Coordinates of C-alpha atoms and ligand atoms in Angstrom, one line a residue:
M144 CA -122.5 -10.9 -0.5
N145 CA -125.1 -9.3 -2.6
L146 CA -128.4 -10.3 -2.4
T147 CA -129.2 -12.2 -5.7
D148 CA -130.6 -15.5 -5.0
R149 CA -130.4 -15.3 -1.5
V150 CA -132.4 -16.5 1.1
V151 CA -132.8 -13.9 4.0
V152 CA -134.5 -14.4 7.3
I153 CA -135.6 -10.7 9.6
T154 CA -136.8 -10.4 12.7
G155 CA -138.4 -7.4 14.3
G156 CA -139.3 -7.5 10.2
A157 CA -142.9 -6.0 10.5
G158 CA -140.8 -3.2 11.5
G159 CA -139.8 0.5 10.5
I160 CA -136.3 -1.0 9.3
G161 CA -137.0 -4.8 8.9
S162 CA -139.8 -3.9 6.6
A163 CA -137.5 -1.8 4.7
L164 CA -135.1 -4.5 4.7
A165 CA -137.3 -7.3 3.4
R166 CA -138.5 -4.5 0.2
R167 CA -134.8 -3.3 -0.5
F168 CA -133.8 -7.3 -0.5
A169 CA -136.8 -8.1 -2.7
A170 CA -135.8 -5.4 -5.0
E171 CA -132.6 -6.6 -5.0
G172 CA -133.4 -10.2 -6.4
A173 CA -133.7 -12.3 -3.2
A174 CA -134.9 -15.6 -4.1
A175 CA -137.2 -15.8 -0.5
V176 CA -137.3 -12.8 2.4
V177 CA -138.3 -14.1 5.6
V178 CA -140.4 -11.2 7.6
A179 CA -140.7 -12.5 11.6
D180 CA -141.7 -10.8 14.0
L181 CA -143.9 -10.8 17.7
D182 CA -146.6 -9.3 15.3
A183 CA -147.8 -11.9 12.7
D184 CA -150.2 -9.7 11.3
A185 CA -147.9 -6.8 10.9
A186 CA -145.7 -8.9 9.4
R187 CA -148.1 -10.4 6.5
A188 CA -149.1 -6.9 6.0
V189 CA -144.8 -6.4 5.0
T190 CA -145.2 -9.6 2.6
D191 CA -148.1 -8.9 0.9
G192 CA -146.3 -5.5 0.0
V193 CA -143.2 -7.1 -0.9
G194 CA -144.6 -10.0 -3.0
P195 CA -144.3 -13.3 -3.8
V196 CA -140.6 -13.8 -2.8
A197 CA -141.7 -12.8 0.7
H198 CA -143.1 -15.4 4.1
A199 CA -144.5 -13.8 7.1
A200 CA -144.1 -15.8 10.3
A201 CA -145.1 -15.6 14.1
L202 CA -142.0 -15.3 16.2
D203 CA -141.1 -14.2 19.7
V204 CA -137.3 -14.1 19.6
T205 CA -136.5 -14.4 22.9
D206 CA -138.3 -18.0 22.9
E207 CA -135.1 -20.0 21.7
E208 CA -137.6 -23.2 20.6
Q209 CA -139.4 -20.4 18.5
V210 CA -135.8 -19.8 17.0
R211 CA -134.8 -22.7 15.9
A212 CA -138.2 -23.8 14.6
L213 CA -138.1 -20.8 12.4
V214 CA -134.8 -21.6 11.4
V215 CA -135.6 -25.4 10.6
D216 CA -138.5 -24.3 8.6
T217 CA -136.8 -21.8 6.3
E218 CA -134.7 -24.5 6.2
R219 CA -137.0 -26.8 5.1
R220 CA -138.7 -24.7 2.6
Y221 CA -135.6 -22.8 1.0
G222 CA -132.8 -25.3 1.5
R223 CA -130.6 -22.9 3.6
I224 CA -130.4 -19.3 4.9
D225 CA -127.7 -17.3 3.5
L226 CA -128.5 -14.1 5.3
F227 CA -129.8 -13.9 9.1
C228 CA -131.0 -10.6 10.1
A229 CA -131.3 -10.5 14.0
N230 CA -132.8 -7.1 13.9
A231 CA -135.8 -7.4 16.6
G232 CA -134.8 -4.6 19.1
V233 CA -136.6 -2.9 22.4
T234 CA -136.4 0.2 24.2
T235 CA -137.1 0.9 28.2
S236 CA -136.7 4.4 28.0
G237 CA -135.4 4.8 31.7
G238 CA -132.4 4.4 34.0
V239 CA -131.5 2.3 36.9
E240 CA -134.7 2.4 38.1
V241 CA -136.7 0.2 35.1
D242 CA -137.6 -2.9 37.3
D243 CA -135.7 -6.5 36.3
A244 CA -138.8 -7.2 34.1
G245 CA -137.9 -4.3 31.9
W246 CA -134.0 -4.7 31.9
D247 CA -134.8 -8.8 31.5
R248 CA -136.9 -7.6 28.4
A249 CA -134.1 -6.0 26.7
W250 CA -131.4 -8.5 27.5
R251 CA -133.5 -11.0 25.6
V252 CA -134.5 -9.0 22.8
N253 CA -131.3 -7.4 22.4
V254 CA -128.8 -9.6 22.9
L255 CA -130.1 -13.5 23.7
S256 CA -132.0 -13.1 20.9
H257 CA -128.6 -13.1 18.8
V258 CA -127.1 -16.1 20.8
Y259 CA -130.6 -18.1 20.4
A260 CA -130.0 -16.8 16.0
A261 CA -126.2 -17.5 16.0
R262 CA -127.1 -21.0 17.9
A263 CA -129.7 -21.9 15.4
V264 CA -127.9 -21.2 12.3
L265 CA -124.3 -21.8 12.7
P266 CA -124.0 -25.6 11.9
A267 CA -125.6 -25.4 8.5
M268 CA -123.6 -22.0 7.8
L269 CA -120.1 -23.6 9.1
A270 CA -120.8 -27.0 7.2
R271 CA -121.8 -24.9 3.9
G272 CA -118.5 -23.4 4.3
G273 CA -120.2 -19.6 4.9
G274 CA -123.0 -17.5 6.0
Y275 CA -123.7 -13.9 6.7
L276 CA -125.4 -13.0 9.9
L277 CA -126.4 -9.3 10.3
H278 CA -127.3 -7.9 13.9
T279 CA -129.1 -4.8 14.3
C280 CA -127.4 -2.7 16.5
S281 CA -127.1 0.7 17.4
A282 CA -125.0 3.9 17.4
A283 CA -126.0 3.0 21.0
G284 CA -123.7 0.2 21.5
V285 CA -120.7 2.0 20.8
L286 CA -121.7 5.8 22.7
T287 CA -124.6 5.7 24.9
A288 CA -128.0 6.0 24.7
V289 CA -129.0 9.0 26.4
G290 CA -132.1 8.5 29.1
D291 CA -131.8 4.7 28.4
A292 CA -129.8 2.4 30.5
A293 CA -130.8 -0.9 29.7
Y294 CA -130.8 -0.1 26.0
T295 CA -127.3 1.2 26.6
T296 CA -125.8 -1.4 28.0
T297 CA -127.5 -4.3 25.6
K298 CA -126.6 -2.6 22.6
H299 CA -122.9 -2.5 23.9
A300 CA -123.5 -6.5 24.5
A301 CA -125.1 -7.0 21.6
V302 CA -121.9 -5.3 19.5
G303 CA -119.1 -7.6 21.7
F304 CA -121.1 -10.8 20.8
A305 CA -121.5 -10.0 16.9
E306 CA -117.6 -8.5 16.9
W307 CA -116.9 -12.1 19.0
L308 CA -118.4 -14.0 16.4
S309 CA -116.8 -12.5 13.5
V310 CA -113.2 -12.7 15.0
T311 CA -114.3 -16.5 15.8
Y312 CA -115.7 -17.9 12.8
R313 CA -114.5 -16.1 9.1
D314 CA -111.6 -17.8 8.8
Q315 CA -114.5 -20.2 8.3
G316 CA -116.4 -18.4 5.8
L317 CA -118.7 -16.6 8.3
R318 CA -119.3 -12.9 7.9
V319 CA -120.5 -10.6 10.5
S320 CA -122.3 -7.4 10.2
A321 CA -123.4 -4.9 13.1
L322 CA -125.4 -2.3 11.9
C323 CA -125.6 0.3 14.3
P324 CA -127.6 3.9 13.2
Q325 CA -128.2 6.6 15.4
G326 CA -132.0 7.7 14.6
V327 CA -134.3 6.2 12.5
D328 CA -137.8 7.7 11.6
T329 CA -139.7 4.2 12.9
P330 CA -142.4 3.5 15.2
M331 CA -139.5 3.1 17.7
L332 CA -137.7 6.9 17.7
A333 CA -141.3 8.4 17.0
E334 CA -143.3 7.0 20.4
G335 CA -140.0 8.5 22.2
L336 CA -140.5 11.7 20.9
A337 CA -144.4 11.7 21.1
A338 CA -144.1 10.7 24.4
G339 CA -141.1 13.7 24.9
H340 CA -138.4 10.9 26.4
L341 CA -135.2 12.9 26.5
G342 CA -133.3 10.3 24.9
A343 CA -135.2 10.3 21.8
R344 CA -135.2 14.4 22.0
V345 CA -131.2 13.9 22.2
I346 CA -131.1 11.4 19.4
A347 CA -133.1 13.9 17.2
A348 CA -131.0 16.4 18.0
S349 CA -127.8 14.9 17.3
G350 CA -128.3 14.8 13.7
A351 CA -130.0 14.1 10.6
V352 CA -132.9 11.3 11.2
L353 CA -132.6 9.0 8.4
T354 CA -136.0 7.0 6.8
P355 CA -135.3 3.6 7.2
D356 CA -135.2 3.4 3.0
Q357 CA -131.7 5.3 3.7
V358 CA -130.5 2.6 6.2
A359 CA -131.8 -0.3 4.2
D360 CA -129.7 1.3 1.4
S361 CA -126.6 1.5 3.6
V362 CA -127.0 -2.1 4.6
V363 CA -126.7 -2.9 1.2
V364 CA -123.4 -1.4 0.6
G365 CA -122.5 -2.8 3.8
L366 CA -123.3 -6.5 2.8
A367 CA -121.6 -5.8 -0.6
E368 CA -118.2 -4.6 1.1
E369 CA -118.5 -7.6 3.9
R370 CA -117.8 -4.7 6.6
F371 CA -118.0 -5.3 10.5
L372 CA -119.6 -1.9 11.3
I373 CA -122.0 -0.5 9.1
L374 CA -122.7 2.7 9.7
P375 CA -125.5 4.8 8.3
H376 CA -124.9 8.3 9.9
P377 CA -121.0 8.0 9.2
E378 CA -120.6 10.7 11.7
V379 CA -120.9 7.8 14.5
A380 CA -117.3 6.8 13.2
A381 CA -116.1 10.3 14.0
Y382 CA -117.6 10.3 17.5
A383 CA -116.8 6.5 18.3
L384 CA -112.7 8.3 17.9
R385 CA -113.3 11.3 19.6
R386 CA -115.0 8.6 22.6
A387 CA -112.0 6.9 22.4
E388 CA -109.2 9.5 22.3
D389 CA -110.6 11.7 25.0
P390 CA -113.7 9.6 27.3
D391 CA -113.9 12.3 29.6
G392 CA -114.4 15.3 26.9
W393 CA -116.8 13.1 24.5
Q394 CA -118.8 12.6 28.1
A395 CA -118.7 16.2 28.9
G396 CA -119.9 17.4 25.8
L397 CA -122.9 14.9 25.8
R398 CA -123.7 16.5 29.5
K399 CA -123.8 19.4 27.8
L400 CA -126.1 18.8 25.1
V401 CA -128.4 17.0 27.6
R402 CA -128.3 20.3 29.5
R403 CA -129.5 22.2 26.8
L404 CA -132.6 20.0 25.7
R405 CA -133.3 20.4 29.5
A406 CA -133.5 24.2 29.7
Ligands
NAD1352 N1 -135.2 3.7 14.8 C1 -133.9 4.4 15.5 O1 -134.3 5.6 15.4 C2 -133.0 2.9 15.7 C3 -131.8 3.5 15.9 C4 -130.3 2.3 16.2 C5 -130.6 1.3 16.1 N2 -132.1 0.7 16.1 C6 -133.0 -0.3 16.1 O2 -133.0 -1.2 14.7 C7 -133.8 -2.0 15.3 C8 -135.6 -2.1 14.3 O3 -136.0 -1.2 15.3 P1 -137.2 -0.5 14.7 O4 -136.3 1.3 14.5 O5 -137.5 -0.6 12.8 O6 -138.7 -0.5 15.5 P2 -139.7 -0.9 15.2 O7 -140.0 -0.8 16.9 O8 -140.2 -0.4 14.1 O9 -139.0 -2.5 14.8 C9 -139.0 -3.5 15.9 C10 -139.7 -4.7 15.9 O10 -139.5 -5.9 16.3 C11 -140.1 -6.4 16.5 N3 -140.4 -7.1 17.7 C12 -139.8 -6.4 19.2 N4 -139.5 -7.3 20.3 C13 -140.1 -8.8 19.4 C14 -139.9 -10.0 20.2 N5 -139.7 -10.3 21.2 N6 -139.9 -11.2 18.9 C15 -139.9 -10.9 17.8 N7 -139.7 -9.3 17.3 C16 -140.1 -8.6 18.1 C17 -141.9 -5.1 17.1 O11 -142.6 -5.9 16.9 C18 -141.5 -4.7 15.6 O12 -141.6 -4.7 14.7 C19 -133.9 -2.6 17.5 O13 -132.8 -3.5 17.1 C20 -133.5 -1.1 17.0 O14 -132.8 -1.1 18.5 C21 -133.5 1.6 16.3

């Protein structure tokens, strides 16, 4: 898929990766870019910067009614949705001790919101014979986010759901990509580093920390190639292969890195 004349929705569109996608999609010639975020003021600031093709919307992705209303409103305004980017995400920065409310929030934002989006957009997309879903997952969804049990678990679930959609609906014209970056220089990672969280330190020590614009570059290429896994950090493919071939060796290497960072 190329972005020319496309109608695009981006959840978490006010954040680091989401706002970079909005700017890049507009630069690629999208007809409309809907920037939806819990932080409505920040979403408006993004659309002010992007220009007239962009439209800001307040949205809590964990509320199915709000997701459905956003889809209805976008289809009414622009006639269709070509690409829905389920990009909002949250971390917990904790392990098994994180309380149920923390696990529930991670589950709702990182996984259930993707289900709500698919439920809302699929009928019209399938009726038109096609459409595109981009799910921002994470390298944590194919590997492990050290220091964050709920993030690891829910991002694995998000990759699983995206794969299920792709297998189930590809023959009806639906295309699905799972975006799985490692470290990206956004408020999410910056806050983790500032707080000294082990997970953020492991990410920073594991490879290049990309800019959101570099991630947007990879997304444009990945969408053009209609690739399921979009890996802005190509080394993640090698890590995933090593993990699949030798899980014990892979985990031993990760534990060694953690011991080094803790020393
Ligand atoms: N930064 C990284 O290193 C990194 C790496 C891999 C994957 N990711 C993923 O990329 C995506 C974007 O994250 P980012 O790094 O740009 O972080 P970010 O914190 O800059 O942006 C996340 C955005 O999501 C919004 N959001 C959170 N909860 C929401 C909700 N309930 N409803 C609507 N919007 C909500 C926030 O307001 C924020 O604008 C997330 O899914 C994240 O898990 C980030």
